[in-house]
Short mmCIF file of C-alpha atoms (C1' of nucleotides) in Angstrom, two decimals:
data_model
loop_
_atom_site.label_atom_id
_atom_site.label_comp_id
_atom_site.label_asym_id
_atom_site.label_seq_id
_atom_site.Cartn_x
_atom_site.Cartn_y
_atom_site.Cartn_z
CA UNK M 1 90.84 104.11 97.51
CA UNK M 2 94.39 103.38 98.34
CA UNK M 3 93.91 104.84 101.63
CA UNK M 4 96.70 104.43 103.79
CA UNK M 5 97.23 103.72 107.81
CA UNK M 6 99.12 106.17 109.49
CA UNK M 7 101.92 103.60 109.55
CA UNK M 8 102.00 103.86 105.71
CA UNK M 9 100.17 100.20 105.43
CA UNK M 10 98.05 100.12 102.58
CA UNK M 11 95.49 97.13 102.68
CA UNK M 12 92.69 95.68 100.71
CA UNK M 13 90.31 92.29 101.62
CA UNK M 14 88.10 90.74 100.11
CA UNK M 15 85.93 90.32 102.99
CA UNK M 16 82.38 90.20 102.96
CA UNK M 17 80.98 93.07 105.01
CA UNK M 18 84.31 94.80 105.20
CA UNK M 19 84.81 97.81 103.67
CA UNK M 20 88.39 98.19 101.89
CA UNK M 21 88.62 101.48 104.00
CA UNK M 22 89.42 99.78 107.09
CA UNK M 23 92.97 99.81 105.96
CA UNK M 24 92.93 103.37 107.24
CA UNK M 25 90.27 103.12 109.92
CA UNK M 26 90.72 99.80 111.19
CA UNK M 27 94.38 99.51 111.59
CA UNK M 28 94.84 102.91 112.88
CA UNK M 29 94.58 102.52 116.44
CA UNK M 30 96.92 99.37 116.01
CA UNK M 31 99.74 101.05 116.96
CA UNK M 32 98.45 102.89 119.97
CA UNK M 33 99.37 106.38 118.54
CA UNK M 34 97.69 106.78 115.22
CA UNK M 35 99.23 109.91 114.43
CA UNK M 36 102.62 108.22 112.74
CA UNK M 37 105.49 107.76 114.44
CA UNK M 38 107.42 110.63 115.43
CA UNK M 39 110.65 108.64 115.79
CA UNK M 40 111.23 109.12 111.78
CA UNK M 41 111.54 112.93 112.68
CA UNK M 42 114.40 112.23 114.81
CA UNK M 43 116.27 110.82 112.06
CA UNK M 44 119.69 109.19 112.88
CA UNK M 45 120.66 109.66 109.37
CA UNK M 46 120.41 113.47 109.32
CA UNK M 47 123.79 115.25 109.18
CA UNK M 48 124.69 116.43 112.89
CA UNK M 49 125.48 119.85 111.51
CA UNK M 50 121.78 120.43 110.68
CA UNK M 51 122.81 123.24 108.24
CA UNK M 52 121.53 122.68 104.87
CA UNK M 53 119.35 119.42 104.64
CA UNK M 54 120.59 116.91 102.38
CA UNK M 55 117.63 115.40 100.22
CA UNK M 56 118.17 111.92 101.51
CA UNK M 57 120.62 111.76 104.05
CA UNK M 58 123.00 108.58 103.63
CA UNK M 59 121.13 105.39 104.84
CA UNK M 60 124.39 103.87 106.04
CA UNK M 61 125.14 104.51 109.59
CA UNK M 62 128.19 103.56 110.12
CA UNK M 63 131.37 104.35 107.78
CA UNK M 64 132.94 100.62 107.77
CA UNK M 65 129.31 99.36 107.15
CA UNK M 66 129.70 98.55 103.50
CA UNK M 67 132.57 96.32 104.11
CA UNK M 68 130.64 94.69 106.88
CA UNK M 69 129.94 91.14 106.03
CA UNK M 70 127.27 88.88 107.31
CA UNK M 71 127.23 88.58 110.84
CA UNK M 72 127.16 92.10 111.31
CA UNK M 73 130.18 92.89 112.59
CA UNK M 74 130.10 89.86 115.56
CA UNK M 75 129.46 91.56 119.04
CA UNK M 76 126.92 93.82 118.31
CA UNK M 77 124.89 95.89 115.49
CA UNK M 78 125.33 99.32 114.02
CA UNK M 79 122.99 102.14 115.63
CA UNK M 80 119.72 101.44 114.38
CA UNK M 81 119.29 103.12 111.02
CA UNK M 82 115.80 105.26 110.57
CA UNK M 83 114.80 105.88 107.07
CA UNK M 84 114.00 109.52 106.92
CA UNK M 85 110.49 110.85 105.99
CA UNK M 86 111.62 111.29 102.45
CA UNK M 87 113.17 108.52 101.89
CA UNK M 88 110.09 106.40 103.52
CA UNK M 89 107.50 108.01 101.25
CA UNK M 90 109.18 107.16 98.23
CA UNK M 91 109.48 103.44 99.58
CA UNK M 92 106.15 103.44 100.25
CA UNK M 93 105.09 105.15 96.79
CA UNK M 94 107.11 102.56 94.85
CA UNK M 95 105.55 99.75 96.79
CA UNK M 96 102.04 101.01 95.80
CA UNK M 97 102.96 100.66 92.32
CA UNK M 98 105.15 97.15 92.96
CA UNK M 99 105.18 95.08 95.53
CA UNK M 100 108.27 93.30 94.02
CA UNK M 101 111.26 94.98 92.43
CA UNK M 102 113.19 94.03 89.59
CA UNK M 103 116.69 94.11 89.74
CA UNK M 104 116.84 97.44 88.06
CA UNK M 105 114.19 99.23 89.97
CA UNK M 106 115.96 98.31 92.91
CA UNK M 107 119.21 99.60 92.11
CA UNK M 108 117.12 102.69 90.62
CA UNK M 109 115.68 103.26 93.73
CA UNK M 110 118.62 102.73 95.96
CA UNK M 111 120.42 105.59 93.83
CA UNK M 112 117.41 107.62 94.04
CA UNK M 113 117.32 107.31 97.83
CA UNK M 114 121.08 106.94 98.61
CA UNK M 115 120.68 103.92 99.95
CA UNK M 116 122.11 100.17 99.31
CA UNK M 117 120.09 97.88 97.14
CA UNK M 118 120.28 95.36 99.84
CA UNK M 119 118.41 98.06 102.24
CA UNK M 120 115.96 98.71 99.53
CA UNK M 121 115.42 95.05 99.43
CA UNK M 122 114.92 94.49 103.11
CA UNK M 123 112.71 97.22 103.20
CA UNK M 124 110.60 95.89 100.41
CA UNK M 125 110.73 92.26 102.28
CA UNK M 126 109.58 93.73 105.71
CA UNK M 127 106.95 96.05 104.05
CA UNK M 128 105.42 92.73 102.23
CA UNK M 129 105.43 91.06 105.67
CA UNK M 130 103.85 93.44 107.39
CA UNK M 131 101.07 93.75 104.96
CA UNK M 132 100.33 90.13 104.92
CA UNK M 133 100.56 90.22 108.85
CA UNK M 134 97.76 92.91 108.77
CA UNK M 135 95.84 90.85 105.96
CA UNK M 136 96.15 87.95 108.40
CA UNK M 137 94.64 89.97 111.36
CA UNK M 138 91.87 91.10 109.11
CA UNK M 139 90.91 87.79 108.33
CA UNK M 140 90.96 86.71 112.04
CA UNK M 141 88.88 89.45 112.70
CA UNK M 142 86.57 88.26 110.03
CA UNK M 143 86.57 84.70 110.81
CA UNK M 144 85.73 85.63 114.51
CA UNK M 145 82.74 87.38 113.60
CA UNK M 146 81.66 84.61 111.42
CA UNK M 147 82.29 82.12 114.35
CA UNK M 148 80.17 84.25 116.40
CA UNK M 149 77.22 84.52 113.86
CA UNK M 150 77.27 80.77 113.07
CA UNK M 151 77.25 80.06 117.11
CA UNK M 152 74.11 81.91 117.36
CA UNK M 153 72.43 80.67 114.38
CA UNK M 154 72.98 76.86 115.90
CA UNK M 155 71.68 77.85 119.04
CA UNK M 156 68.47 79.56 117.28
CA UNK M 157 68.06 76.31 115.27
CA UNK M 158 68.60 74.14 117.87
CA UNK M 159 65.78 75.80 120.07
CA UNK M 160 63.46 75.58 116.78
CA UNK M 161 64.31 71.82 116.64
CA UNK M 162 63.13 71.75 120.43
CA UNK M 163 60.26 73.64 119.71
CA UNK M 164 59.14 71.31 116.86
CA UNK M 165 59.97 68.17 119.09
CA UNK M 166 57.92 69.14 121.87
CA UNK M 167 55.18 70.35 119.16
CA UNK M 168 55.25 66.81 118.15
CA UNK M 169 54.65 65.27 121.31
CA UNK M 170 50.49 66.10 121.48
CA UNK M 171 48.95 64.46 118.62
CA UNK M 172 47.96 67.32 115.94
CA UNK M 173 44.94 67.42 114.93
CA UNK M 174 44.86 67.94 110.96
CA UNK M 175 41.60 68.73 109.44
CA UNK M 176 40.68 67.11 106.01
CA UNK M 177 40.71 69.50 103.36
CA UNK M 178 37.29 67.88 101.91
CA UNK M 179 35.32 67.40 104.63
CA UNK M 180 36.98 69.91 107.08
CA UNK M 181 36.86 66.99 109.87
CA UNK M 182 39.56 66.05 111.90
CA UNK M 183 41.44 63.15 110.34
CA UNK M 184 42.32 60.10 112.34
CA UNK M 185 45.76 59.52 113.16
CA UNK M 186 46.15 56.52 110.75
CA UNK M 187 45.61 58.68 107.73
CA UNK M 188 48.57 61.21 108.65
CA UNK M 189 51.75 61.24 107.35
CA UNK M 190 55.04 62.72 107.92
CA UNK M 191 56.38 64.84 105.22
CA UNK M 192 60.01 63.82 104.87
CA UNK M 193 61.40 67.11 103.76
CA UNK M 194 59.92 69.46 106.53
CA UNK M 195 59.28 66.76 108.92
CA UNK M 196 55.65 67.88 109.40
CA UNK M 197 52.63 66.16 109.84
CA UNK M 198 50.23 66.32 106.89
CA UNK M 199 47.54 64.67 105.48
CA UNK M 200 48.08 61.37 103.39
CA UNK M 201 44.83 61.65 101.67
CA UNK M 202 44.96 61.23 98.04
CA UNK M 203 44.43 64.41 96.61
CA UNK M 204 45.48 66.54 99.09
CA UNK M 205 48.85 68.19 98.76
CA UNK M 206 51.53 67.75 101.12
CA UNK M 207 51.46 71.49 101.98
CA UNK M 208 47.76 71.61 102.46
CA UNK M 209 48.27 71.46 106.40
CA UNK M 210 51.69 73.33 106.71
CA UNK M 211 51.53 75.90 108.30
CA UNK M 212 53.98 78.72 107.38
CA UNK M 213 56.94 78.70 109.54
CA UNK M 214 57.21 82.26 111.15
CA UNK M 215 59.94 83.98 109.55
CA UNK M 216 61.02 80.83 107.10
CA UNK M 217 60.94 83.14 104.10
CA UNK M 218 62.88 85.92 105.76
CA UNK M 219 64.58 84.36 108.62
CA UNK M 220 67.92 86.70 108.81
CA UNK M 221 69.70 83.56 110.10
CA UNK M 222 69.07 81.74 107.06
CA UNK M 223 70.34 84.16 104.44
CA UNK M 224 72.24 82.34 101.45
CA UNK M 225 75.52 83.06 102.68
CA UNK M 226 77.96 84.37 100.30
CA UNK M 227 80.88 81.62 100.10
CA UNK M 228 83.56 83.90 101.81
CA UNK M 229 86.14 84.22 99.16
CA UNK M 230 89.59 85.20 100.72
"C1'" DT Z 1 111.13 99.02 133.19
"C1'" DT Z 2 108.07 97.45 129.71
"C1'" DT Z 3 106.24 97.56 124.92
"C1'" DG Z 4 105.76 98.15 120.31
"C1'" DT Z 5 108.16 99.41 115.93
"C1'" DC Z 6 111.46 98.39 112.53
"C1'" DA Z 7 115.75 97.88 110.08
"C1'" DA Z 8 118.87 94.11 109.43
"C1'" DC Z 9 119.94 89.02 109.44
"C1'" DG Z 10 119.83 83.76 108.99
"C1'" DT Z 11 118.17 79.90 107.09
"C1'" DG Z 12 114.94 77.26 103.93
"C1'" DT Z 13 112.16 76.76 100.00
"C1'" DC Z 14 110.76 77.76 95.15
"C1'" DC Z 15 112.16 78.57 90.59
"C1'" DA Z 16 114.55 79.85 85.98
"C1'" DT N 1 123.03 76.21 91.25
"C1'" DG N 2 122.19 81.19 92.18
"C1'" DG N 3 118.79 84.76 92.99
"C1'" DA N 4 114.62 85.94 94.99
"C1'" DC N 5 111.81 85.44 98.37
"C1'" DA N 6 109.25 84.17 102.87
"C1'" DC N 7 109.28 83.54 107.56
"C1'" DG N 8 111.17 84.04 111.83
"C1'" DT N 9 114.18 86.26 114.68
"C1'" DT N 10 117.36 89.93 116.78
"C1'" DG N 11 118.69 94.19 118.70
"C1'" DA N 12 118.42 99.27 118.55
"C1'" DC N 13 115.39 102.92 119.73
"C1'" DA N 14 111.15 105.46 121.22
"C1'" DA N 15 106.97 106.05 124.02
"C1'" DA N 16 104.25 104.56 127.53
#
DNA sequence: TTTGTCAACGTGTCCA
DNA sequence: TGGACACGTTGACAAA
């Protein structure tokens, strides 16, 4: 439990027939390289010196970014910030604990990661969005499979109806449960429930002439479908 | 060059 | 009314 995809996404979904382990298996292929992004290794935040490594390199790429107001400096954005492995790891960790942050938690995390609170906030927003997207994709896949099996079931039932209709064309011979002689057509009636011809003779149980429907009880297409609870 | 990822932004909505 | 959030989008970047 708590498996994470290479991209760090952790997903759970209450979909019948879908194990939650798909959080790591099912999505691993999504990004093409299931090996985690190497991009993080090439961290723009790392000090160029390459000397003794700061635990959390500054998440602020440009010196003047702090002052940058809305509009992000107008003509062009700053160089793209990539969070370091350690920063991502800690963010993921706290995301696992809580998908939302209180202002205090945000501040503390920002200090810990040497990021601005706004950056932590944005990271959590994006992270929630990615989680939701994956969840939606999962549900979509599940609904597609549902649609497929329901279509198949529908086809099968229609075939069954056709067969039953064909059977009804020829007058059935129903034996009297008492005399074992064929009953006249006038003595026959239609069972309203199962639409089968039965003997209308008093005393004769409606199901007397009913032939067991092949596979009726164990029809794999007639399971009591659990209501899909999303 | 194309495509996928992701940090960051703008905007609308909700709620205390 | 301000803050938090969802959602859609942008743009930088890496890999195919």
